[in-house]
Amino acid sequence: MNRNLFSREFRSNGLSLLIWTLVITALIMATMSLYGVFLENNSKILAMVSILPEGALQFKGISNVDDLFSVLGFYSANNVIYMLVLGSIYAIVLSSGILLKEEYNKTAEYLLAWPLTRSEVFFSKALVVYLNILIINVITTGAGYLTLEIFKKEPYSVDAFFILSFYTFLLHIFFVSLGLFMSVLVKKPRPITTMGIGLVLILYFVFTISNITESLSWIGYVSPYKFLSLDVLDPKYSIEWISLLYFIGLSLLLVFSAQRLYRRKDIYL
Amino acid sequence: MSTPAIDIDGLTKTYGRDRGIENVSLRVDEGEIFGFIGPNGAGKSTTIRVLLNLLFPSGGSARIMGMDVARESKRIKNLTGYVPSDACPYTSMETDEFLRYCSRYYPQVSDQGRIEELMQLFEVDHNRKISDLSTGNRKKISIIQSLLHDPKLLIVDEPTTGLDPLMQARFFELLRAENKRGMTVFFSSHTLSDVQMLCKRVAIIREGRIIKVEEIETLRKRQLKKIHVEFGDKKDNDLSALPGIEKMTIISDRSMAFIYSGEVDRLISELKDRKVNDITIEEPSLEEIFMHYYN
């Protein structure tokens, strides 16, 4: 790791970290502030939900509509879109661009002519992305906890909340590693932001389809979302070893494969 | 015999089915200012990018100061400066900020005196956003960053693009001074006059292959002659049987000019039975010699 490169990268990505953190935090807070109104109108909500097509709730990771009326269930349903989808988009956009931008901005010809090994470049940049993901997760988890404490009407499982947040963090780590891996496979120097966003949305869509359609449930295993446990109201809700192994194992495999490929990558300008 | 500054042996780089460079071999001695010329797309930048480990060779080897360019790249770069052909692209940074940032990569640069000295020499404004600078001024920033750590080898790729004549002269003067202090310069350009002004030896590359490595003076003194003949009779003007004629320009039905690479004796004997009103035999310009190798 090179400290000079790390600190420059960290500073240059600071604004986007700030914007994404503010947007996601604001969305979480704004949505949770509606929880009281949501509870007051539960009969109208139930009537509205009853006319929705089967599976529409699944899109927000809800298996039982009653879950929405507990504060943690309500938080979790919104967390799916804000953190599991939006946060993952941030993770893949940041990670897929951090190495590639040196090529399409033509700064690689300078950076790689300075006394740095490819591994130093790779790990300095990867560390910036992982740190950004840690920061956004800590802040949004803090904001989520604060809103749960403010808007709760009854006790909820704080442990379940932190387990959900940990799953979210694992998912983001996976998408960071996937973004880094994708970026080292790209030969022509061009941004792959759209591809990254598309991939997150497709993987989420695949997961939803597999939940709705029983005959296609197997297809869900293609998506990392399938390995998340979102059933926060289950009293036995915990971190599953298989999920932990899946996310950590796959992330390590992707990131070290990316590093090995980057060490031998031809830089086209 | 001292270790060459650059030693390239049978270097090949292919891009799939596309040509890159093929079997490039050359040696640049320590303390030399070496020219590397060729038209755009000839393989100059590819060669340089392999030397700097941006590209990995498909075949052959390259060593800088005795070190393998792929395996000992970090050590090499600590001793090498590089001016890329594109002007400084760090547009979000300010001039001083960028140069301080570059200097921090070199452990041997302990004070900022060198930055100040070079900024003054090239008349670069302090604390100006790089995006606000002209191409020429951004090029000066590229040049300065390459010299901050007193490199033993400087590789420059089309360094004069965008520089005004005054700055070009100042840059050349600096290169000569640094060369006297022991710095080797590998000067890549498609502008022969630049190479001619600075370099003692030159390699000509065309379509990915080195076609000649020669001393500039030898290039100039080659047998090539620029001939202008004016015949007394238009029926005498056919010289197509004579080998070594190139770049034929028909001026009129009795007058022609061409570059001649054959023996002058042979030309004279070819002309002796014809009516010749006038003939001039001149040294061709270096540009014309250069084009001879290109074509």
PDB file of C-alpha atoms in Angstrom, chain B:
ATOM      1  CA  MET B   1      32.119  -2.036 -20.879  1.00  0.00           C
ATOM      2  CA  SER B   2      29.514  -0.202 -18.800  1.00  0.00           C
ATOM      3  CA  THR B   3      25.931  -1.423 -18.446  1.00  0.00           C
ATOM      4  CA  PRO B   4      23.769   0.164 -21.138  1.00  0.00           C
ATOM      5  CA  ALA B   5      21.093   2.582 -19.979  1.00  0.00           C
ATOM      6  CA  ILE B   6      18.595   0.770 -22.209  1.00  0.00           C
ATOM      7  CA  ASP B   7      19.112  -2.654 -23.716  1.00  0.00           C
ATOM      8  CA  ILE B   8      16.278  -3.975 -25.863  1.00  0.00           C
ATOM      9  CA  ASP B   9      16.651  -7.391 -27.425  1.00  0.00           C
ATOM     10  CA  GLY B  10      14.172  -8.813 -29.931  1.00  0.00           C
ATOM     11  CA  LEU B  11      11.262  -7.036 -28.246  1.00  0.00           C
ATOM     12  CA  THR B  12       7.860  -7.887 -29.679  1.00  0.00           C
ATOM     13  CA  LYS B  13       4.443  -6.674 -28.632  1.00  0.00           C
ATOM     14  CA  THR B  14       1.321  -7.696 -30.474  1.00  0.00           C
ATOM     15  CA  TYR B  15      -2.263  -6.642 -29.783  1.00  0.00           C
ATOM     16  CA  GLY B  16      -4.201  -9.713 -30.775  1.00  0.00           C
ATOM     17  CA  ARG B  17      -4.001  -9.729 -34.532  1.00  0.00           C
ATOM     18  CA  ASP B  18      -2.868  -6.101 -34.677  1.00  0.00           C
ATOM     19  CA  ARG B  19       0.746  -5.133 -35.050  1.00  0.00           C
ATOM     20  CA  GLY B  20       2.538  -3.454 -32.197  1.00  0.00           C
ATOM     21  CA  ILE B  21       6.292  -3.783 -32.443  1.00  0.00           C
ATOM     22  CA  GLU B  22       8.246  -6.659 -33.864  1.00  0.00           C
ATOM     23  CA  ASN B  23      11.718  -7.841 -32.970  1.00  0.00           C
ATOM     24  CA  VAL B  24      12.924  -4.428 -31.830  1.00  0.00           C
ATOM     25  CA  SER B  25      16.542  -4.420 -30.703  1.00  0.00           C
ATOM     26  CA  LEU B  26      18.539  -1.402 -29.672  1.00  0.00           C
ATOM     27  CA  ARG B  27      21.037  -0.294 -27.107  1.00  0.00           C
ATOM     28  CA  VAL B  28      21.341   3.138 -25.555  1.00  0.00           C
ATOM     29  CA  ASP B  29      24.612   3.824 -23.796  1.00  0.00           C
ATOM     30  CA  GLU B  30      24.841   5.500 -20.446  1.00  0.00           C
ATOM     31  CA  GLY B  31      25.186   9.272 -20.799  1.00  0.00           C
ATOM     32  CA  GLU B  32      23.876   9.319 -24.360  1.00  0.00           C
ATOM     33  CA  ILE B  33      21.109  11.441 -25.856  1.00  0.00           C
ATOM     34  CA  PHE B  34      19.442   8.947 -28.130  1.00  0.00           C
ATOM     35  CA  GLY B  35      16.801   9.794 -30.702  1.00  0.00           C
ATOM     36  CA  PHE B  36      13.900   7.514 -31.521  1.00  0.00           C
ATOM     37  CA  ILE B  37      12.036   8.639 -34.578  1.00  0.00           C
ATOM     38  CA  GLY B  38       9.220   7.357 -36.676  1.00  0.00           C
ATOM     39  CA  PRO B  39       5.840   8.442 -38.004  1.00  0.00           C
ATOM     40  CA  ASN B  40       2.706   8.293 -35.867  1.00  0.00           C
ATOM     41  CA  GLY B  41       1.696   4.708 -35.208  1.00  0.00           C
ATOM     42  CA  ALA B  42       5.159   3.331 -35.978  1.00  0.00           C
ATOM     43  CA  GLY B  43       5.559   1.780 -32.520  1.00  0.00           C
ATOM     44  CA  LYS B  44       7.460   4.476 -30.589  1.00  0.00           C
ATOM     45  CA  SER B  45       4.954   4.763 -27.755  1.00  0.00           C
ATOM     46  CA  THR B  46       4.459   0.984 -27.612  1.00  0.00           C
ATOM     47  CA  THR B  47       8.208   0.537 -27.141  1.00  0.00           C
ATOM     48  CA  ILE B  48       8.269   3.170 -24.414  1.00  0.00           C
ATOM     49  CA  ARG B  49       5.234   1.680 -22.661  1.00  0.00           C
ATOM     50  CA  VAL B  50       6.919  -1.718 -22.554  1.00  0.00           C
ATOM     51  CA  LEU B  51      10.014  -0.055 -21.066  1.00  0.00           C
ATOM     52  CA  LEU B  52       7.821   1.511 -18.392  1.00  0.00           C
ATOM     53  CA  ASN B  53       5.937  -1.735 -17.737  1.00  0.00           C
ATOM     54  CA  LEU B  54       2.572  -0.354 -18.830  1.00  0.00           C
ATOM     55  CA  LEU B  55       2.557  -3.103 -21.432  1.00  0.00           C
ATOM     56  CA  PHE B  56       4.000  -6.582 -21.127  1.00  0.00           C
ATOM     57  CA  PRO B  57       6.131  -7.867 -23.991  1.00  0.00           C
ATOM     58  CA  SER B  58       4.873 -10.718 -26.171  1.00  0.00           C
ATOM     59  CA  GLY B  59       8.470 -11.715 -26.824  1.00  0.00           C
ATOM     60  CA  GLY B  60      12.060 -10.610 -26.324  1.00  0.00           C
ATOM     61  CA  SER B  61      13.438  -8.680 -23.389  1.00  0.00           C
ATOM     62  CA  ALA B  62      14.194  -5.162 -22.274  1.00  0.00           C
ATOM     63  CA  ARG B  63      16.505  -4.006 -19.526  1.00  0.00           C
ATOM     64  CA  ILE B  64      17.089  -0.578 -18.086  1.00  0.00           C
ATOM     65  CA  MET B  65      20.387  -0.038 -16.290  1.00  0.00           C
ATOM     66  CA  GLY B  66      20.762  -3.812 -16.252  1.00  0.00           C
ATOM     67  CA  MET B  67      17.362  -4.407 -14.620  1.00  0.00           C
ATOM     68  CA  ASP B  68      14.504  -6.290 -16.235  1.00  0.00           C
ATOM     69  CA  VAL B  69      11.671  -3.872 -17.052  1.00  0.00           C
ATOM     70  CA  ALA B  70       8.916  -6.216 -15.884  1.00  0.00           C
ATOM     71  CA  ARG B  71      10.519  -7.729 -12.805  1.00  0.00           C
ATOM     72  CA  GLU B  72      12.347  -4.714 -11.384  1.00  0.00           C
ATOM     73  CA  SER B  73      10.011  -2.014 -12.532  1.00  0.00           C
ATOM     74  CA  LYS B  74       9.798  -0.138  -9.218  1.00  0.00           C
ATOM     75  CA  ARG B  75      13.582   0.179  -8.852  1.00  0.00           C
ATOM     76  CA  ILE B  76      13.842   1.284 -12.476  1.00  0.00           C
ATOM     77  CA  LYS B  77      11.172   3.943 -12.058  1.00  0.00           C
ATOM     78  CA  ASN B  78      12.922   5.354  -9.043  1.00  0.00           C
ATOM     79  CA  LEU B  79      15.840   6.164 -11.357  1.00  0.00           C
ATOM     80  CA  THR B  80      13.811   7.104 -14.435  1.00  0.00           C
ATOM     81  CA  GLY B  81      11.822  10.163 -15.410  1.00  0.00           C
ATOM     82  CA  TYR B  82       9.124  10.086 -18.058  1.00  0.00           C
ATOM     83  CA  VAL B  83       7.420  12.793 -20.086  1.00  0.00           C
ATOM     84  CA  PRO B  84       4.317  11.254 -21.717  1.00  0.00           C
ATOM     85  CA  SER B  85       3.102  12.516 -25.062  1.00  0.00           C
ATOM     86  CA  ASP B  86      -0.168  13.758 -23.542  1.00  0.00           C
ATOM     87  CA  ALA B  87       0.028  16.953 -21.531  1.00  0.00           C
ATOM     88  CA  CYS B  88      -0.616  16.644 -17.792  1.00  0.00           C
ATOM     89  CA  PRO B  89      -4.157  15.256 -17.336  1.00  0.00           C
ATOM     90  CA  TYR B  90      -4.458  15.861 -13.546  1.00  0.00           C
ATOM     91  CA  THR B  91      -6.850  18.704 -14.265  1.00  0.00           C
ATOM     92  CA  SER B  92      -8.503  18.814 -10.856  1.00  0.00           C
ATOM     93  CA  MET B  93      -5.232  19.673  -9.104  1.00  0.00           C
ATOM     94  CA  GLU B  94      -3.280  22.895  -8.834  1.00  0.00           C
ATOM     95  CA  THR B  95       0.249  23.238 -10.208  1.00  0.00           C
ATOM     96  CA  ASP B  96       2.154  23.226  -6.886  1.00  0.00           C
ATOM     97  CA  GLU B  97      -0.159  20.619  -5.375  1.00  0.00           C
ATOM     98  CA  PHE B  98       0.425  18.247  -8.298  1.00  0.00           C
ATOM     99  CA  LEU B  99       4.191  18.661  -8.248  1.00  0.00           C
ATOM    100  CA  ARG B 100       4.379  18.166  -4.471  1.00  0.00           C
ATOM    101  CA  TYR B 101       2.189  15.079  -4.910  1.00  0.00           C
ATOM    102  CA  CYS B 102       4.576  13.675  -7.567  1.00  0.00           C
ATOM    103  CA  SER B 103       7.647  14.418  -5.461  1.00  0.00           C
ATOM    104  CA  ARG B 104       6.270  12.385  -2.544  1.00  0.00           C
ATOM    105  CA  TYR B 105       6.632   9.221  -4.632  1.00  0.00           C
ATOM    106  CA  TYR B 106      10.401   9.638  -4.592  1.00  0.00           C
ATOM    107  CA  PRO B 107      12.046   9.054  -1.228  1.00  0.00           C
ATOM    108  CA  GLN B 108      15.169  10.887  -2.415  1.00  0.00           C
ATOM    109  CA  VAL B 109      13.298  14.188  -2.879  1.00  0.00           C
ATOM    110  CA  SER B 110      13.497  15.755   0.543  1.00  0.00           C
ATOM    111  CA  ASP B 111      12.936  19.436  -0.119  1.00  0.00           C
ATOM    112  CA  GLN B 112      10.784  21.466  -2.449  1.00  0.00           C
ATOM    113  CA  GLY B 113      13.712  23.509  -3.834  1.00  0.00           C
ATOM    114  CA  ARG B 114      13.852  21.523  -7.065  1.00  0.00           C
ATOM    115  CA  ILE B 115      10.151  22.175  -7.745  1.00  0.00           C
ATOM    116  CA  GLU B 116      10.652  25.911  -7.284  1.00  0.00           C
ATOM    117  CA  GLU B 117      13.782  25.925  -9.467  1.00  0.00           C
ATOM    118  CA  LEU B 118      12.061  24.116 -12.342  1.00  0.00           C
ATOM    119  CA  MET B 119       8.858  26.144 -12.041  1.00  0.00           C
ATOM    120  CA  GLN B 120      10.915  29.316 -12.361  1.00  0.00           C
ATOM    121  CA  LEU B 121      12.883  27.962 -15.307  1.00  0.00           C
ATOM    122  CA  PHE B 122       9.716  27.079 -17.216  1.00  0.00           C
ATOM    123  CA  GLU B 123       7.795  30.133 -15.961  1.00  0.00           C
ATOM    124  CA  VAL B 124       4.956  28.088 -14.509  1.00  0.00           C
ATOM    125  CA  ASP B 125       2.472  29.967 -12.327  1.00  0.00           C
ATOM    126  CA  HIS B 126       2.035  28.904  -8.732  1.00  0.00           C
ATOM    127  CA  ASN B 127      -1.291  27.549  -7.495  1.00  0.00           C
ATOM    128  CA  ARG B 128      -3.007  27.590 -10.875  1.00  0.00           C
ATOM    129  CA  LYS B 129      -5.611  24.948 -11.576  1.00  0.00           C
ATOM    130  CA  ILE B 130      -4.133  22.582 -14.189  1.00  0.00           C
ATOM    131  CA  SER B 131      -7.449  22.582 -16.078  1.00  0.00           C
ATOM    132  CA  ASP B 132      -7.015  26.341 -16.625  1.00  0.00           C
ATOM    133  CA  LEU B 133      -3.599  25.929 -18.266  1.00  0.00           C
ATOM    134  CA  SER B 134      -2.911  25.801 -21.992  1.00  0.00           C
ATOM    135  CA  THR B 135      -1.587  22.579 -23.552  1.00  0.00           C
ATOM    136  CA  GLY B 136       1.905  24.077 -23.616  1.00  0.00           C
ATOM    137  CA  ASN B 137       1.802  24.959 -19.929  1.00  0.00           C
ATOM    138  CA  ARG B 138       0.432  21.529 -19.036  1.00  0.00           C
ATOM    139  CA  LYS B 139       3.300  20.057 -21.034  1.00  0.00           C
ATOM    140  CA  LYS B 140       5.724  22.084 -18.915  1.00  0.00           C
ATOM    141  CA  ILE B 141       4.171  20.524 -15.799  1.00  0.00           C
ATOM    142  CA  SER B 142       4.751  17.074 -17.336  1.00  0.00           C
ATOM    143  CA  ILE B 143       8.374  17.963 -17.984  1.00  0.00           C
ATOM    144  CA  ILE B 144       8.908  19.314 -14.461  1.00  0.00           C
ATOM    145  CA  GLN B 145       7.411  16.231 -12.780  1.00  0.00           C
ATOM    146  CA  SER B 146       9.787  14.025 -14.768  1.00  0.00           C
ATOM    147  CA  LEU B 147      12.866  15.840 -13.473  1.00  0.00           C
ATOM    148  CA  LEU B 148      12.024  16.315  -9.783  1.00  0.00           C
ATOM    149  CA  HIS B 149      14.074  13.358  -8.581  1.00  0.00           C
ATOM    150  CA  ASP B 150      17.214  13.909 -10.716  1.00  0.00           C
ATOM    151  CA  PRO B 151      16.656  10.766 -12.801  1.00  0.00           C
ATOM    152  CA  LYS B 152      19.570   8.857 -14.304  1.00  0.00           C
ATOM    153  CA  LEU B 153      17.457   8.163 -17.395  1.00  0.00           C
ATOM    154  CA  LEU B 154      14.854  10.443 -18.911  1.00  0.00           C
ATOM    155  CA  ILE B 155      12.386   9.045 -21.424  1.00  0.00           C
ATOM    156  CA  VAL B 156      10.509  11.688 -23.359  1.00  0.00           C
ATOM    157  CA  ASP B 157       7.702  11.036 -25.819  1.00  0.00           C
ATOM    158  CA  GLU B 158       6.949  13.912 -28.194  1.00  0.00           C
ATOM    159  CA  PRO B 159       7.983  16.427 -25.532  1.00  0.00           C
ATOM    160  CA  THR B 160       7.894  19.561 -27.650  1.00  0.00           C
ATOM    161  CA  THR B 161       4.247  19.373 -28.744  1.00  0.00           C
ATOM    162  CA  GLY B 162       2.598  22.572 -27.582  1.00  0.00           C
ATOM    163  CA  LEU B 163       5.783  24.233 -26.355  1.00  0.00           C
ATOM    164  CA  ASP B 164       6.607  27.632 -27.828  1.00  0.00           C
ATOM    165  CA  PRO B 165      10.063  27.995 -29.486  1.00  0.00           C
ATOM    166  CA  LEU B 166      11.510  29.820 -26.481  1.00  0.00           C
ATOM    167  CA  MET B 167      10.447  27.070 -24.096  1.00  0.00           C
ATOM    168  CA  GLN B 168      11.626  24.406 -26.540  1.00  0.00           C
ATOM    169  CA  ALA B 169      15.060  26.010 -26.565  1.00  0.00           C
ATOM    170  CA  ARG B 170      15.068  26.256 -22.777  1.00  0.00           C
ATOM    171  CA  PHE B 171      14.027  22.614 -22.496  1.00  0.00           C
ATOM    172  CA  PHE B 172      16.773  21.489 -24.871  1.00  0.00           C
ATOM    173  CA  GLU B 173      19.308  23.560 -22.967  1.00  0.00           C
ATOM    174  CA  LEU B 174      18.205  21.892 -19.735  1.00  0.00           C
ATOM    175  CA  LEU B 175      18.475  18.447 -21.325  1.00  0.00           C
ATOM    176  CA  ARG B 176      22.002  19.189 -22.490  1.00  0.00           C
ATOM    177  CA  ALA B 177      22.965  20.435 -19.021  1.00  0.00           C
ATOM    178  CA  GLU B 178      21.446  17.393 -17.306  1.00  0.00           C
ATOM    179  CA  ASN B 179      23.135  15.146 -19.851  1.00  0.00           C
ATOM    180  CA  LYS B 180      26.497  16.727 -18.979  1.00  0.00           C
ATOM    181  CA  ARG B 181      25.764  15.834 -15.345  1.00  0.00           C
ATOM    182  CA  GLY B 182      25.327  12.218 -16.440  1.00  0.00           C
ATOM    183  CA  MET B 183      21.656  11.839 -17.324  1.00  0.00           C
ATOM    184  CA  THR B 184      20.848   9.595 -20.297  1.00  0.00           C
ATOM    185  CA  VAL B 185      18.027  10.817 -22.540  1.00  0.00           C
ATOM    186  CA  PHE B 186      15.801   8.667 -24.722  1.00  0.00           C
ATOM    187  CA  PHE B 187      14.118  11.176 -27.003  1.00  0.00           C
ATOM    188  CA  SER B 188      11.158   9.920 -29.005  1.00  0.00           C
ATOM    189  CA  SER B 189       9.714  12.176 -31.654  1.00  0.00           C
ATOM    190  CA  HIS B 190       8.403  12.339 -35.163  1.00  0.00           C
ATOM    191  CA  THR B 191      10.072  15.720 -35.629  1.00  0.00           C
ATOM    192  CA  LEU B 192      13.477  15.081 -37.066  1.00  0.00           C
ATOM    193  CA  SER B 193      14.746  18.618 -36.501  1.00  0.00           C
ATOM    194  CA  ASP B 194      14.278  18.174 -32.720  1.00  0.00           C
ATOM    195  CA  VAL B 195      16.217  14.924 -32.749  1.00  0.00           C
ATOM    196  CA  GLN B 196      18.861  16.416 -35.001  1.00  0.00           C
ATOM    197  CA  MET B 197      19.430  19.311 -32.588  1.00  0.00           C
ATOM    198  CA  LEU B 198      19.952  17.116 -29.542  1.00  0.00           C
ATOM    199  CA  CYS B 199      20.910  13.582 -30.358  1.00  0.00           C
ATOM    200  CA  LYS B 200      24.092  11.901 -31.368  1.00  0.00           C
ATOM    201  CA  ARG B 201      22.506   8.636 -32.434  1.00  0.00           C
ATOM    202  CA  VAL B 202      19.099   7.807 -33.690  1.00  0.00           C
ATOM    203  CA  ALA B 203      16.927   4.746 -34.281  1.00  0.00           C
ATOM    204  CA  ILE B 204      14.325   4.919 -37.018  1.00  0.00           C
ATOM    205  CA  ILE B 205      11.232   2.819 -36.478  1.00  0.00           C
ATOM    206  CA  ARG B 206       8.632   2.092 -39.101  1.00  0.00           C
ATOM    207  CA  GLU B 207       5.634  -0.212 -38.950  1.00  0.00           C
ATOM    208  CA  GLY B 208       6.840  -1.689 -35.691  1.00  0.00           C
ATOM    209  CA  ARG B 209      10.353  -2.535 -36.858  1.00  0.00           C
ATOM    210  CA  ILE B 210      13.655  -0.758 -36.385  1.00  0.00           C
ATOM    211  CA  ILE B 211      14.891   0.026 -39.844  1.00  0.00           C
ATOM    212  CA  LYS B 212      18.089   1.813 -38.946  1.00  0.00           C
ATOM    213  CA  VAL B 213      20.179   2.735 -35.929  1.00  0.00           C
ATOM    214  CA  GLU B 214      22.697   5.310 -36.987  1.00  0.00           C
ATOM    215  CA  GLU B 215      24.740   8.280 -35.861  1.00  0.00           C
ATOM    216  CA  ILE B 216      23.064  11.501 -36.939  1.00  0.00           C
ATOM    217  CA  GLU B 217      26.252  12.576 -38.706  1.00  0.00           C
ATOM    218  CA  THR B 218      26.501   9.270 -40.582  1.00  0.00           C
ATOM    219  CA  LEU B 219      22.897   9.591 -41.649  1.00  0.00           C
ATOM    220  CA  ARG B 220      23.689  12.976 -43.024  1.00  0.00           C
ATOM    221  CA  LYS B 221      26.813  11.756 -44.808  1.00  0.00           C
ATOM    222  CA  ARG B 222      25.183   8.741 -46.427  1.00  0.00           C
ATOM    223  CA  GLN B 223      25.586   8.256 -50.141  1.00  0.00           C
ATOM    224  CA  LEU B 224      22.216   9.846 -50.752  1.00  0.00           C
ATOM    225  CA  LYS B 225      22.455  12.778 -53.136  1.00  0.00           C
ATOM    226  CA  LYS B 226      19.928  15.252 -54.299  1.00  0.00           C
ATOM    227  CA  ILE B 227      20.305  15.614 -58.075  1.00  0.00           C
ATOM    228  CA  HIS B 228      18.887  18.216 -60.389  1.00  0.00           C
ATOM    229  CA  VAL B 229      19.471  17.668 -64.146  1.00  0.00           C
ATOM    230  CA  GLU B 230      18.515  19.856 -67.056  1.00  0.00           C
ATOM    231  CA  PHE B 231      18.777  18.093 -70.415  1.00  0.00           C
ATOM    232  CA  GLY B 232      19.449  19.821 -73.702  1.00  0.00           C
ATOM    233  CA  ASP B 233      17.029  17.545 -75.477  1.00  0.00           C
ATOM    234  CA  LYS B 234      13.805  16.110 -74.168  1.00  0.00           C
ATOM    235  CA  LYS B 235      14.496  12.681 -75.718  1.00  0.00           C
ATOM    236  CA  ASP B 236      17.398  12.292 -73.247  1.00  0.00           C
ATOM    237  CA  ASN B 237      15.321  12.577 -70.124  1.00  0.00           C
ATOM    238  CA  ASP B 238      14.566   8.904 -69.484  1.00  0.00           C
ATOM    239  CA  LEU B 239      16.649   7.653 -66.560  1.00  0.00           C
ATOM    240  CA  SER B 240      14.389   4.740 -65.636  1.00  0.00           C
ATOM    241  CA  ALA B 241      17.131   2.171 -66.319  1.00  0.00           C
ATOM    242  CA  LEU B 242      19.310   3.697 -63.623  1.00  0.00           C
ATOM    243  CA  PRO B 243      18.921   1.957 -60.227  1.00  0.00           C
ATOM    244  CA  GLY B 244      18.839   4.017 -56.999  1.00  0.00           C
ATOM    245  CA  ILE B 245      16.561   6.804 -58.163  1.00  0.00           C
ATOM    246  CA  GLU B 246      13.838   7.855 -55.772  1.00  0.00           C
ATOM    247  CA  LYS B 247      11.485  10.754 -55.227  1.00  0.00           C
ATOM    248  CA  MET B 248      11.603  11.701 -58.886  1.00  0.00           C
ATOM    249  CA  THR B 249      10.087  15.108 -59.574  1.00  0.00           C
ATOM    250  CA  ILE B 250       9.565  16.038 -63.235  1.00  0.00           C
ATOM    251  CA  ILE B 251       9.965  19.793 -63.408  1.00  0.00           C
ATOM    252  CA  SER B 252       9.539  20.069 -67.186  1.00  0.00           C
ATOM    253  CA  ASP B 253      10.085  17.770 -70.185  1.00  0.00           C
ATOM    254  CA  ARG B 254      13.806  18.583 -69.987  1.00  0.00           C
ATOM    255  CA  SER B 255      14.316  19.064 -66.299  1.00  0.00           C
ATOM    256  CA  MET B 256      14.008  16.751 -63.290  1.00  0.00           C
ATOM    257  CA  ALA B 257      15.067  16.382 -59.667  1.00  0.00           C
ATOM    258  CA  PHE B 258      15.495  13.203 -57.655  1.00  0.00           C
ATOM    259  CA  ILE B 259      17.201  11.551 -54.697  1.00  0.00           C
ATOM    260  CA  TYR B 260      19.960   9.221 -55.824  1.00  0.00           C
ATOM    261  CA  SER B 261      21.320   6.423 -53.644  1.00  0.00           C
ATOM    262  CA  GLY B 262      23.537   4.766 -56.262  1.00  0.00           C
ATOM    263  CA  GLU B 263      27.143   5.417 -57.188  1.00  0.00           C
ATOM    264  CA  VAL B 264      27.832   8.850 -58.651  1.00  0.00           C
ATOM    265  CA  ASP B 265      30.218   7.299 -61.241  1.00  0.00           C
ATOM    266  CA  ARG B 266      27.358   5.235 -62.589  1.00  0.00           C
ATOM    267  CA  LEU B 267      25.160   8.320 -62.866  1.00  0.00           C
ATOM    268  CA  ILE B 268      27.871  10.247 -64.689  1.00  0.00           C
ATOM    269  CA  SER B 269      28.476   7.424 -67.161  1.00  0.00           C
ATOM    270  CA  GLU B 270      24.724   7.199 -67.742  1.00  0.00           C
ATOM    271  CA  LEU B 271      24.626  10.892 -68.537  1.00  0.00           C
ATOM    272  CA  LYS B 272      27.810  11.161 -70.604  1.00  0.00           C
ATOM    273  CA  ASP B 273      26.154  10.250 -73.903  1.00  0.00           C
ATOM    274  CA  ARG B 274      23.253  12.621 -73.368  1.00  0.00           C
ATOM    275  CA  LYS B 275      23.131  16.336 -73.814  1.00  0.00           C
ATOM    276  CA  VAL B 276      23.140  17.830 -70.353  1.00  0.00           C
ATOM    277  CA  ASN B 277      22.802  21.617 -70.004  1.00  0.00           C
ATOM    278  CA  ASP B 278      23.132  21.707 -66.244  1.00  0.00           C
ATOM    279  CA  ILE B 279      23.490  19.373 -63.291  1.00  0.00           C
ATOM    280  CA  THR B 280      23.625  20.059 -59.558  1.00  0.00           C
ATOM    281  CA  ILE B 281      24.509  17.454 -56.957  1.00  0.00           C
ATOM    282  CA  GLU B 282      23.646  18.418 -53.370  1.00  0.00           C
ATOM    283  CA  GLU B 283      23.525  16.886 -49.899  1.00  0.00           C
ATOM    284  CA  PRO B 284      19.899  16.126 -49.160  1.00  0.00           C
ATOM    285  CA  SER B 285      18.355  17.550 -46.015  1.00  0.00           C
ATOM    286  CA  LEU B 286      18.016  15.246 -43.020  1.00  0.00           C
ATOM    287  CA  GLU B 287      14.262  15.320 -43.556  1.00  0.00           C
ATOM    288  CA  GLU B 288      14.782  13.914 -47.044  1.00  0.00           C
ATOM    289  CA  ILE B 289      17.118  11.213 -45.737  1.00  0.00           C
ATOM    290  CA  PHE B 290      14.532  10.381 -43.107  1.00  0.00           C
ATOM    291  CA  MET B 291      11.797  10.075 -45.725  1.00  0.00           C
ATOM    292  CA  HIS B 292      14.099   7.811 -47.726  1.00  0.00           C
ATOM    293  CA  TYR B 293      14.108   5.355 -44.813  1.00  0.00           C
ATOM    294  CA  TYR B 294      10.389   5.703 -44.282  1.00  0.00           C
ATOM    295  CA  ASN B 295       9.545   4.860 -47.826  1.00  0.00           C
TER     296      ASN B 295
END
